[in-house]
XYZ file of C-alpha atoms in Angstrom:
582
model
C 0.000 0.000 0.000
C 2.847 2.348 0.794
C 4.403 1.794 -2.629
C 1.102 2.685 -4.304
C 0.782 5.905 -2.329
C 4.320 6.948 -3.240
C 3.588 6.320 -6.899
C 0.419 8.418 -6.806
C 2.332 11.338 -5.344
C 4.556 11.310 -8.457
C 1.719 11.387 -10.998
C 0.923 15.069 -10.579
C 3.391 17.930 -10.658
C 6.734 16.479 -9.544
C 7.772 17.471 -6.049
C 11.208 18.572 -4.861
C 12.997 15.519 -3.527
C 15.776 15.791 -0.964
C 16.466 12.294 0.366
C 16.355 9.651 -2.350
C 19.641 10.574 -4.036
C 22.542 12.046 -2.081
C 26.321 12.148 -2.371
C 29.157 12.904 0.054
C 32.285 14.807 -0.897
C 34.927 12.091 -0.393
C 37.853 13.765 -2.129
C 40.119 13.025 0.816
C 40.189 9.412 -0.403
C 42.029 10.490 -3.569
C 45.808 10.293 -3.719
C 46.039 13.626 -5.516
C 43.394 16.062 -4.309
C 44.856 18.934 -6.328
C 44.038 17.922 -9.906
C 42.159 20.598 -11.844
C 40.605 18.990 -14.910
C 39.393 20.645 -18.047
C 36.454 19.177 -19.915
C 37.848 15.691 -20.522
C 37.418 13.391 -17.548
C 36.975 9.632 -17.293
C 36.032 6.524 -15.329
C 37.026 3.020 -16.491
C 38.705 -0.168 -15.266
C 42.315 0.369 -16.387
C 44.077 -2.614 -14.756
C 41.444 -5.299 -15.432
C 40.682 -6.009 -11.780
C 36.943 -5.431 -12.109
C 36.929 -2.087 -10.302
C 36.398 1.321 -11.891
C 39.394 3.668 -11.862
C 39.769 7.426 -12.354
C 41.393 9.006 -15.412
C 42.112 12.746 -15.399
C 44.153 15.357 -17.230
C 45.525 17.858 -14.735
C 45.215 21.354 -16.240
C 43.849 19.491 -19.278
C 47.415 18.353 -20.081
C 48.974 15.935 -17.577
C 47.540 12.431 -17.492
C 46.959 10.776 -14.124
C 45.282 7.470 -13.307
C 44.105 6.570 -9.826
C 43.491 2.826 -9.521
C 40.745 1.790 -7.125
C 42.091 -0.466 -4.398
C 40.229 -3.425 -2.946
C 40.070 -1.432 0.295
C 41.650 1.703 1.688
C 45.356 1.369 2.308
C 47.231 2.417 5.432
C 47.228 6.065 4.401
C 43.456 6.089 4.120
C 43.531 6.396 0.330
C 41.043 4.435 -1.712
C 43.318 4.716 -4.757
C 46.856 4.158 -6.008
C 48.272 6.817 -8.318
C 50.019 6.496 -11.687
C 51.437 9.735 -13.123
C 52.019 9.594 -16.887
C 52.863 13.286 -17.206
C 52.287 15.699 -20.059
C 50.279 14.471 -23.029
C 50.955 17.642 -25.009
C 48.623 20.573 -25.520
C 45.233 21.187 -23.973
C 43.068 18.051 -24.287
C 39.327 18.389 -24.963
C 38.062 14.813 -25.180
C 39.013 11.255 -24.283
C 37.719 7.731 -24.689
C 39.003 4.409 -23.371
C 39.119 0.842 -24.723
C 41.551 -2.036 -25.195
C 42.668 -1.191 -28.739
C 45.322 -3.908 -29.068
C 43.414 -6.418 -26.894
C 46.296 -7.172 -24.546
C 43.972 -7.153 -21.532
C 44.578 -3.539 -20.483
C 42.642 -0.498 -21.588
C 44.175 2.270 -23.675
C 43.329 5.984 -23.965
C 42.616 8.132 -27.016
C 42.682 11.889 -26.562
C 43.182 15.157 -28.421
C 42.499 18.861 -28.462
C 42.792 22.019 -30.541
C 45.147 21.101 -33.383
C 47.725 19.556 -31.040
C 47.642 16.037 -32.436
C 45.489 13.007 -31.689
C 47.180 10.709 -29.165
C 46.778 6.978 -28.587
C 48.155 6.170 -25.149
C 48.626 2.418 -24.927
C 49.130 0.183 -21.922
C 52.152 -2.087 -21.722
C 51.758 -5.875 -21.820
C 51.399 -6.006 -18.032
C 49.448 -2.758 -17.677
C 52.114 -1.162 -15.478
C 53.019 1.699 -17.821
C 51.844 3.593 -20.881
C 53.328 5.053 -24.050
C 51.949 7.747 -26.345
C 51.817 7.792 -30.142
C 50.573 10.701 -32.247
C 48.185 9.479 -34.915
C 48.434 10.284 -38.612
C 45.615 11.812 -40.611
C 44.168 15.323 -40.571
C 45.162 17.716 -37.796
C 41.800 18.549 -36.245
C 40.214 20.503 -33.398
C 38.959 17.548 -31.374
C 35.822 18.018 -29.331
C 34.317 14.682 -28.324
C 35.757 11.280 -29.305
C 34.416 7.710 -29.280
C 35.715 4.192 -29.523
C 33.259 2.149 -31.608
C 33.503 -0.844 -33.924
C 32.271 1.194 -36.890
C 32.583 -1.588 -39.478
C 31.738 -4.384 -37.010
C 34.803 -6.459 -37.852
C 35.565 -7.241 -34.207
C 38.228 -4.548 -33.737
C 37.537 -1.231 -32.053
C 37.786 1.898 -34.229
C 37.808 5.633 -33.420
C 35.470 8.470 -34.340
C 37.136 11.831 -33.668
C 34.730 14.779 -33.613
C 36.074 17.893 -35.428
C 34.971 21.388 -34.425
C 36.008 23.103 -37.651
C 35.495 20.505 -40.384
C 34.366 16.972 -41.129
C 35.065 14.480 -38.363
C 37.819 11.863 -38.653
C 37.277 8.096 -38.426
C 40.207 5.753 -37.727
C 40.174 2.069 -38.609
C 41.824 -0.535 -36.392
C 43.853 -3.117 -38.337
C 43.034 -5.746 -35.715
C 46.338 -5.411 -33.880
C 45.826 -1.984 -32.346
C 47.202 0.164 -35.173
C 44.811 2.969 -36.115
C 44.770 4.450 -39.609
C 42.711 7.410 -40.775
C 40.022 6.059 -43.124
C 37.692 8.722 -44.498
C 35.441 6.053 -46.020
C 34.756 4.233 -42.759
C 31.897 6.697 -42.181
C 31.396 10.005 -44.007
C 29.670 12.125 -41.366
C 28.899 15.071 -43.668
C 26.147 17.616 -43.101
C 22.944 16.783 -44.943
C 22.480 20.510 -45.531
C 25.675 21.362 -47.454
C 28.222 23.232 -45.361
C 31.886 23.170 -44.443
C 30.928 20.297 -42.079
C 32.106 22.133 -38.970
C 30.236 22.418 -35.667
C 30.628 18.825 -34.427
C 30.474 18.838 -30.625
C 28.925 15.902 -28.771
C 28.873 12.427 -30.321
C 27.402 9.150 -29.174
C 27.076 5.691 -30.779
C 23.781 3.969 -29.995
C 21.299 1.450 -31.394
C 18.314 3.800 -31.383
C 16.170 1.666 -33.728
C 16.771 -1.717 -32.039
C 18.041 -3.395 -35.202
C 21.248 -4.745 -33.679
C 23.775 -2.332 -35.150
C 25.365 0.927 -34.043
C 24.045 4.303 -35.177
C 25.685 7.713 -34.632
C 24.162 10.932 -33.238
C 26.079 14.210 -33.563
C 25.101 17.320 -31.612
C 25.948 20.310 -33.810
C 26.805 23.825 -32.655
C 28.520 26.698 -34.436
C 28.911 29.830 -32.396
C 28.006 33.012 -34.253
C 25.760 31.213 -36.759
C 22.240 32.583 -36.305
C 20.479 30.743 -39.135
C 18.851 27.697 -37.575
C 18.915 25.825 -40.893
C 22.623 26.331 -41.464
C 24.186 22.865 -41.868
C 26.922 23.762 -39.395
C 24.394 23.675 -36.541
C 21.829 21.054 -37.630
C 22.058 17.803 -35.647
C 22.711 14.531 -37.471
C 21.466 10.990 -36.784
C 23.306 8.484 -38.979
C 21.282 5.291 -39.266
C 23.334 2.158 -39.914
C 21.783 -0.244 -42.413
C 23.771 -3.128 -40.906
C 26.107 -3.286 -43.862
C 28.300 -0.301 -43.056
C 26.178 2.304 -44.879
C 25.142 5.362 -42.863
C 22.295 7.739 -43.767
C 21.230 10.873 -41.889
C 17.628 10.435 -40.684
C 17.563 13.056 -37.899
C 14.679 14.996 -39.441
C 12.414 12.004 -40.064
C 13.281 10.559 -36.651
C 12.286 13.786 -34.892
C 15.748 14.468 -33.454
C 16.596 17.634 -35.388
C 15.501 20.542 -33.164
C 17.331 23.287 -35.125
C 19.036 24.563 -31.997
C 22.666 25.046 -31.060
C 23.074 21.597 -29.483
C 26.025 20.729 -27.258
C 25.619 17.093 -26.242
C 23.145 14.234 -26.008
C 22.670 11.039 -24.027
C 20.473 8.015 -24.760
C 18.995 5.610 -22.202
C 15.641 3.928 -21.589
C 13.837 6.274 -19.167
C 10.549 4.330 -19.153
C 11.840 0.721 -19.312
C 9.953 -0.058 -22.509
C 12.949 -1.570 -24.282
C 14.152 1.331 -26.427
C 16.497 4.271 -25.967
C 15.150 7.727 -25.176
C 17.176 10.934 -25.543
C 18.128 13.961 -23.462
C 19.572 16.827 -25.507
C 21.568 19.799 -24.211
C 20.990 23.016 -26.200
C 22.569 26.471 -25.999
C 19.895 28.533 -27.763
C 16.754 27.181 -26.146
C 15.657 24.881 -23.370
C 17.194 21.438 -23.110
C 14.900 18.674 -24.284
C 13.743 15.150 -23.411
C 12.619 12.881 -26.249
C 10.682 9.632 -25.895
C 11.464 6.843 -28.345
C 8.207 5.807 -30.018
C 9.541 2.331 -30.752
C 9.309 2.771 -34.526
C 12.478 4.745 -35.186
C 10.940 8.110 -34.314
C 10.950 10.317 -31.211
C 8.473 12.646 -29.487
C 9.514 15.712 -27.492
C 8.034 15.207 -23.993
C 9.863 18.087 -22.289
C 6.657 19.994 -21.542
C 5.073 17.012 -19.755
C 8.254 15.792 -18.036
C 7.697 18.097 -15.066
C 11.132 19.691 -15.375
C 10.750 22.032 -18.352
C 11.152 25.070 -16.112
C 14.342 23.792 -14.504
C 15.791 22.846 -17.886
C 14.983 26.324 -19.154
C 16.527 27.906 -16.052
C 19.779 26.115 -16.894
C 19.933 28.529 -19.821
C 22.890 28.269 -22.182
C 25.181 26.796 -19.554
C 24.531 23.077 -20.013
C 27.598 21.047 -21.011
C 27.092 17.350 -20.307
C 24.292 14.985 -19.370
C 24.674 11.697 -17.488
C 21.847 9.161 -17.479
C 22.192 6.568 -14.696
C 20.083 4.905 -12.031
C 21.667 6.752 -9.133
C 19.290 5.434 -6.445
C 18.996 1.847 -7.776
C 15.207 2.022 -7.984
C 15.242 0.563 -11.545
C 14.670 3.903 -13.316
C 17.240 6.086 -15.109
C 17.911 9.456 -13.454
C 19.570 12.552 -14.958
C 22.579 14.641 -13.988
C 23.287 17.760 -16.050
C 26.470 19.789 -15.647
C 26.731 23.526 -16.233
C 29.460 26.062 -16.935
C 27.563 28.788 -15.072
C 27.727 29.193 -11.293
C 24.461 31.135 -11.479
C 22.659 28.175 -13.092
C 24.245 25.230 -11.360
C 24.417 21.535 -12.135
C 21.127 19.713 -11.555
C 20.228 16.182 -10.500
C 16.792 14.848 -11.499
C 15.137 11.751 -10.059
C 13.050 9.611 -12.404
C 9.570 9.167 -10.913
C 8.870 6.055 -12.984
C 6.128 7.618 -15.105
C 8.136 9.689 -17.603
C 8.330 12.606 -15.178
C 11.291 13.806 -13.133
C 11.809 15.704 -9.896
C 14.731 17.949 -9.079
C 16.822 16.593 -6.206
C 17.885 19.613 -4.236
C 21.461 19.516 -2.972
C 22.218 15.967 -4.157
C 25.740 17.064 -5.103
C 26.632 20.042 -2.961
C 29.504 22.165 -4.275
C 28.907 25.413 -2.432
C 29.126 28.379 -4.782
C 30.630 26.229 -7.554
C 28.886 24.388 -10.344
C 30.069 21.014 -11.644
C 31.181 21.766 -15.215
C 32.417 18.313 -16.217
C 31.859 14.865 -14.765
C 32.199 11.141 -15.296
C 30.313 8.370 -13.512
C 30.949 4.819 -12.339
C 31.109 2.751 -9.165
C 34.159 4.319 -7.554
C 34.060 2.448 -4.252
C 32.614 -0.828 -5.554
C 29.463 -0.765 -3.450
C 26.923 -1.129 -6.257
C 25.914 2.528 -6.415
C 26.991 5.003 -9.098
C 29.351 7.761 -7.960
C 30.374 11.040 -9.602
C 33.833 12.384 -10.385
C 33.397 16.146 -10.779
C 35.525 18.903 -12.310
C 35.126 22.672 -12.118
C 36.623 24.090 -15.284
C 35.533 27.477 -16.597
C 34.197 28.350 -20.022
C 34.362 25.111 -21.959
C 37.806 23.643 -21.315
C 39.768 26.064 -19.165
C 40.920 24.514 -15.870
C 40.131 26.675 -12.873
C 41.822 26.937 -9.509
C 39.160 24.644 -8.057
C 40.292 21.041 -7.630
C 38.231 18.089 -8.813
C 36.015 16.348 -6.303
C 34.986 12.761 -5.709
C 31.322 12.468 -4.743
C 30.472 9.013 -3.386
C 26.857 7.915 -3.470
C 25.342 7.559 0.006
C 23.316 4.594 -1.263
C 20.240 2.996 0.259
C 18.696 -0.459 0.734
C 17.949 -1.024 -2.964
C 19.566 -3.988 -4.707
C 21.646 -3.957 -7.885
C 23.588 -5.882 -10.502
C 26.723 -5.024 -12.491
C 27.737 -6.761 -15.714
C 31.245 -6.710 -17.172
C 31.731 -7.984 -20.686
C 34.594 -9.721 -22.445
C 34.207 -10.058 -26.176
C 35.703 -12.935 -28.160
C 34.430 -12.510 -31.701
C 33.292 -8.973 -30.885
C 35.733 -6.348 -29.609
C 37.226 -7.290 -26.257
C 35.382 -4.592 -24.249
C 32.014 -5.518 -25.733
C 31.507 -1.906 -26.835
C 28.255 -1.746 -28.780
C 26.711 -4.688 -26.914
C 23.152 -4.484 -25.599
C 22.637 -5.856 -22.068
C 19.144 -6.779 -20.888
C 18.226 -7.545 -17.281
C 14.916 -9.188 -16.355
C 13.192 -9.165 -12.960
C 9.592 -9.207 -11.774
C 9.651 -5.455 -12.527
C 10.145 -6.195 -16.226
C 13.086 -5.576 -18.567
C 15.837 -2.970 -18.332
C 18.403 -2.322 -21.052
C 21.889 -0.812 -21.152
C 24.477 -0.368 -23.890
C 28.255 -0.476 -23.486
C 29.823 2.732 -24.839
C 33.186 4.457 -24.905
C 33.054 8.241 -25.061
C 29.726 9.940 -24.374
C 28.064 13.319 -24.049
C 30.834 15.937 -24.408
C 34.401 15.035 -23.392
C 33.189 12.337 -21.011
C 34.223 8.716 -20.518
C 31.840 6.798 -18.269
C 32.273 3.275 -16.902
C 32.211 0.361 -19.341
C 30.325 -1.689 -16.734
C 26.573 -2.066 -17.290
C 24.902 -1.088 -14.013
C 21.304 -1.880 -13.022
C 19.281 -0.988 -9.958
C 16.549 -3.491 -9.113
C 14.897 -1.738 -6.137
C 13.684 -4.263 -3.522
C 13.683 -7.225 -5.928
C 15.674 -10.178 -4.599
C 15.677 -12.286 -7.758
C 17.018 -11.658 -11.249
C 15.291 -13.895 -13.784
C 18.020 -13.612 -16.421
C 20.630 -11.392 -18.011
C 20.820 -11.373 -21.819
C 23.779 -9.956 -23.758
C 23.375 -9.192 -27.455
C 26.885 -8.867 -28.846
C 27.910 -6.787 -31.884
C 28.810 -10.081 -33.591
C 25.164 -11.150 -33.450
C 25.811 -13.816 -30.831
C 23.550 -13.844 -27.788
C 24.437 -15.032 -24.289
C 21.981 -15.658 -21.480
C 22.771 -16.006 -17.787
C 19.817 -17.453 -15.865
C 19.132 -16.671 -12.221
C 22.329 -14.749 -11.382
C 22.886 -13.594 -7.825
C 21.923 -10.042 -6.890
C 24.295 -7.400 -5.511
C 27.231 -8.837 -7.425
C 29.373 -8.024 -10.427
C 29.118 -10.658 -13.163
C 31.699 -11.193 -15.918
C 30.082 -12.537 -19.099
C 32.422 -13.833 -21.799
C 31.063 -13.903 -25.330
C 29.862 -17.393 -26.203
C 30.139 -18.738 -22.653
C 26.373 -18.863 -22.113
C 24.878 -19.134 -25.621
C 21.187 -18.442 -25.793
C 19.367 -21.680 -26.582
C 15.844 -22.988 -26.296
C 15.734 -26.314 -24.499
C 18.962 -28.309 -24.277
C 21.237 -27.530 -27.230
C 24.516 -26.072 -25.996
C 27.922 -25.344 -27.439
C 29.192 -28.598 -25.944
C 26.906 -30.531 -28.313
C 28.618 -29.149 -31.416
C 32.026 -28.545 -32.908
C 32.385 -26.363 -36.016
C 35.776 -26.297 -37.736
C 37.837 -24.846 -39.257
C 36.758 -21.355 -38.325
C 37.695 -19.176 -40.198
C 37.122 -21.497 -43.163
C 37.850 -21.389 -46.903
C 35.816 -23.893 -48.943
C 34.464 -26.411 -46.453
C 33.316 -26.395 -42.849
C 32.773 -29.524 -40.768
C 30.043 -29.855 -38.154
C 30.354 -32.617 -35.586
C 27.819 -33.390 -32.892
C 27.107 -35.915 -30.182
C 23.385 -35.688 -31.023
C 21.401 -37.888 -33.401
C 18.414 -35.867 -34.539
C 16.872 -34.638 -37.769
C 18.019 -31.052 -37.865
C 17.769 -28.123 -40.246
C 20.495 -25.599 -40.950
C 19.970 -22.014 -42.089
C 22.859 -19.660 -42.783
C 22.490 -15.870 -42.724
C 24.911 -13.112 -43.661
C 25.691 -10.170 -41.370
C 22.731 -8.174 -42.767
C 20.284 -10.959 -41.820
C 19.802 -12.207 -45.381
C 19.205 -15.972 -45.714
C 22.108 -17.406 -47.742
C 21.517 -21.166 -47.734
C 19.515 -23.903 -46.060
C 20.107 -27.604 -45.555
C 18.144 -30.450 -44.046
C 20.188 -33.312 -42.731
C 20.408 -35.957 -40.062
C 23.447 -35.007 -38.060
C 25.085 -38.311 -37.222
C 28.454 -37.457 -35.746
C 29.796 -35.466 -38.712
C 28.563 -33.366 -41.657
C 30.650 -31.479 -44.203
C 29.216 -28.264 -45.601
C 30.426 -26.766 -48.896
C 30.831 -22.980 -48.526
C 33.051 -22.388 -51.559
C 30.357 -20.314 -53.289
C 30.061 -17.856 -50.391
C 31.790 -14.495 -50.458
C 34.321 -13.718 -47.760
C 32.642 -12.348 -44.660
C 30.792 -13.141 -41.450
C 27.868 -15.597 -41.364
C 25.599 -17.084 -38.712
C 24.639 -20.766 -38.725
C 21.290 -21.620 -37.126
C 20.969 -25.325 -36.277
C 17.483 -26.260 -35.133
C 15.191 -29.183 -34.380
C 11.692 -28.433 -33.177
C 11.923 -25.828 -30.450
C 15.650 -26.387 -29.979
C 18.173 -24.044 -31.541
C 21.897 -23.409 -31.561
C 23.556 -20.397 -33.221
C 27.191 -20.373 -34.311
C 29.213 -17.603 -35.965
C 31.298 -18.567 -39.007
C 33.967 -16.498 -40.755
C 34.495 -17.277 -44.462
C 37.972 -16.301 -45.687
């Protein structure tokens, strides 16, 4: 009865909330309390121990990593410091992933025409080295790691303020090469292609591939239909072709947009959008489930607060900060007069401002990154206080640890095998009696921000998780049934293949893989089974009916080189296997 009453309170005009979400300034736990970050700031597991670490650029130039310890050491510090030193020039954006797949994450960063840097971890993760990348010399704003061509190796999309953005292709061994044809992110309205600020890779249309949204802003350009300031949504057709559909999707507001974030605010299985603008109010869009969006700002209950933020908004974080199973919002601001704001999700597509959730006195949090920074299952905030857009101030960064509550949670770490090692681009689904929640694994979000690669879910008072489903970029699907709550789970691609009934990977052996002209399927089963093979776009390539008695040879000589998926089925039973044709 109490739960029902609380829900009814939220249906009307949202109320100011002061207790559900709260953080404590815990900066004394840092090794270096004197770092003053610019815009770029990050959270990720850098030493592969399962705990989120802190990545910062002191004065936007000097790289420092603070590794989260299992517990506080004798000095009272929660972290151990690694000081890389000067990266070179003022850095505006960073993203993190294991580019060479040696088990330790690497860093990509850049700034205003001072060279794009790939900072790679050594074979044991104890040190790093920096390499300036070839290609155009650009004014980097945001940057993302994403497997743009879905070949299993992580690529880079570098957002250019004053021209067309630069994609970099990974050769599979960690070497990045500028490849202008990987994705041509040109303005649909012809322009000089400048004005690229915030970028994010997402599967907005639920078709299993990664799409790209670019928030466009060009200061001094007053014409709202100038291509330099018209947002772009590049829809991926699944075969590496990208088409701008922002207008038809309803995500082209004709504002000066700074950054965007996508998460499922209403737990209906698709990604909604929060957009930060500098010429009008910020906006909240609901995904209609058919590839289009509806602006629900006016009914969200927070239109006034978003408008009060004015032109100061910089970044937006979408996380379940109170573990009640609904995504909340945290918006940073460059103005001290219109400070950062935390909004609690009421569970009915409305939000309530949480007064004083992150208290910074007279300061406003200008840049932030989020993750579980003390490994307690609640999302924390690493905050910076730069001025303007990327000018470090005299105010040191702060660590705000979440006070938490009695709500339960689950964290999922991914390890790709056929997909990229970090599982970037994977969709994670968590099922409880409350329904389904979804998360995506991303590297580089909003504007200059790197958030944790761990998929975090709050499950409120639920004590049972029905299942966790991971949909990998490769097309493979893993399912973990009945996992324990309040734990971090590592899911390795292919370790828990999704099956109906009893077919498992142990029943089959498919070799060689990759294959040239012939592939052999062996099984310990004796059943009449059908085989259907699909290409990476989902097109049916061939079918075969056979009785699998120990061994079957399949002629694939007529197939083009590429990635295929073999579906072996009998009745309600199914097994899916990925095949690479050389």
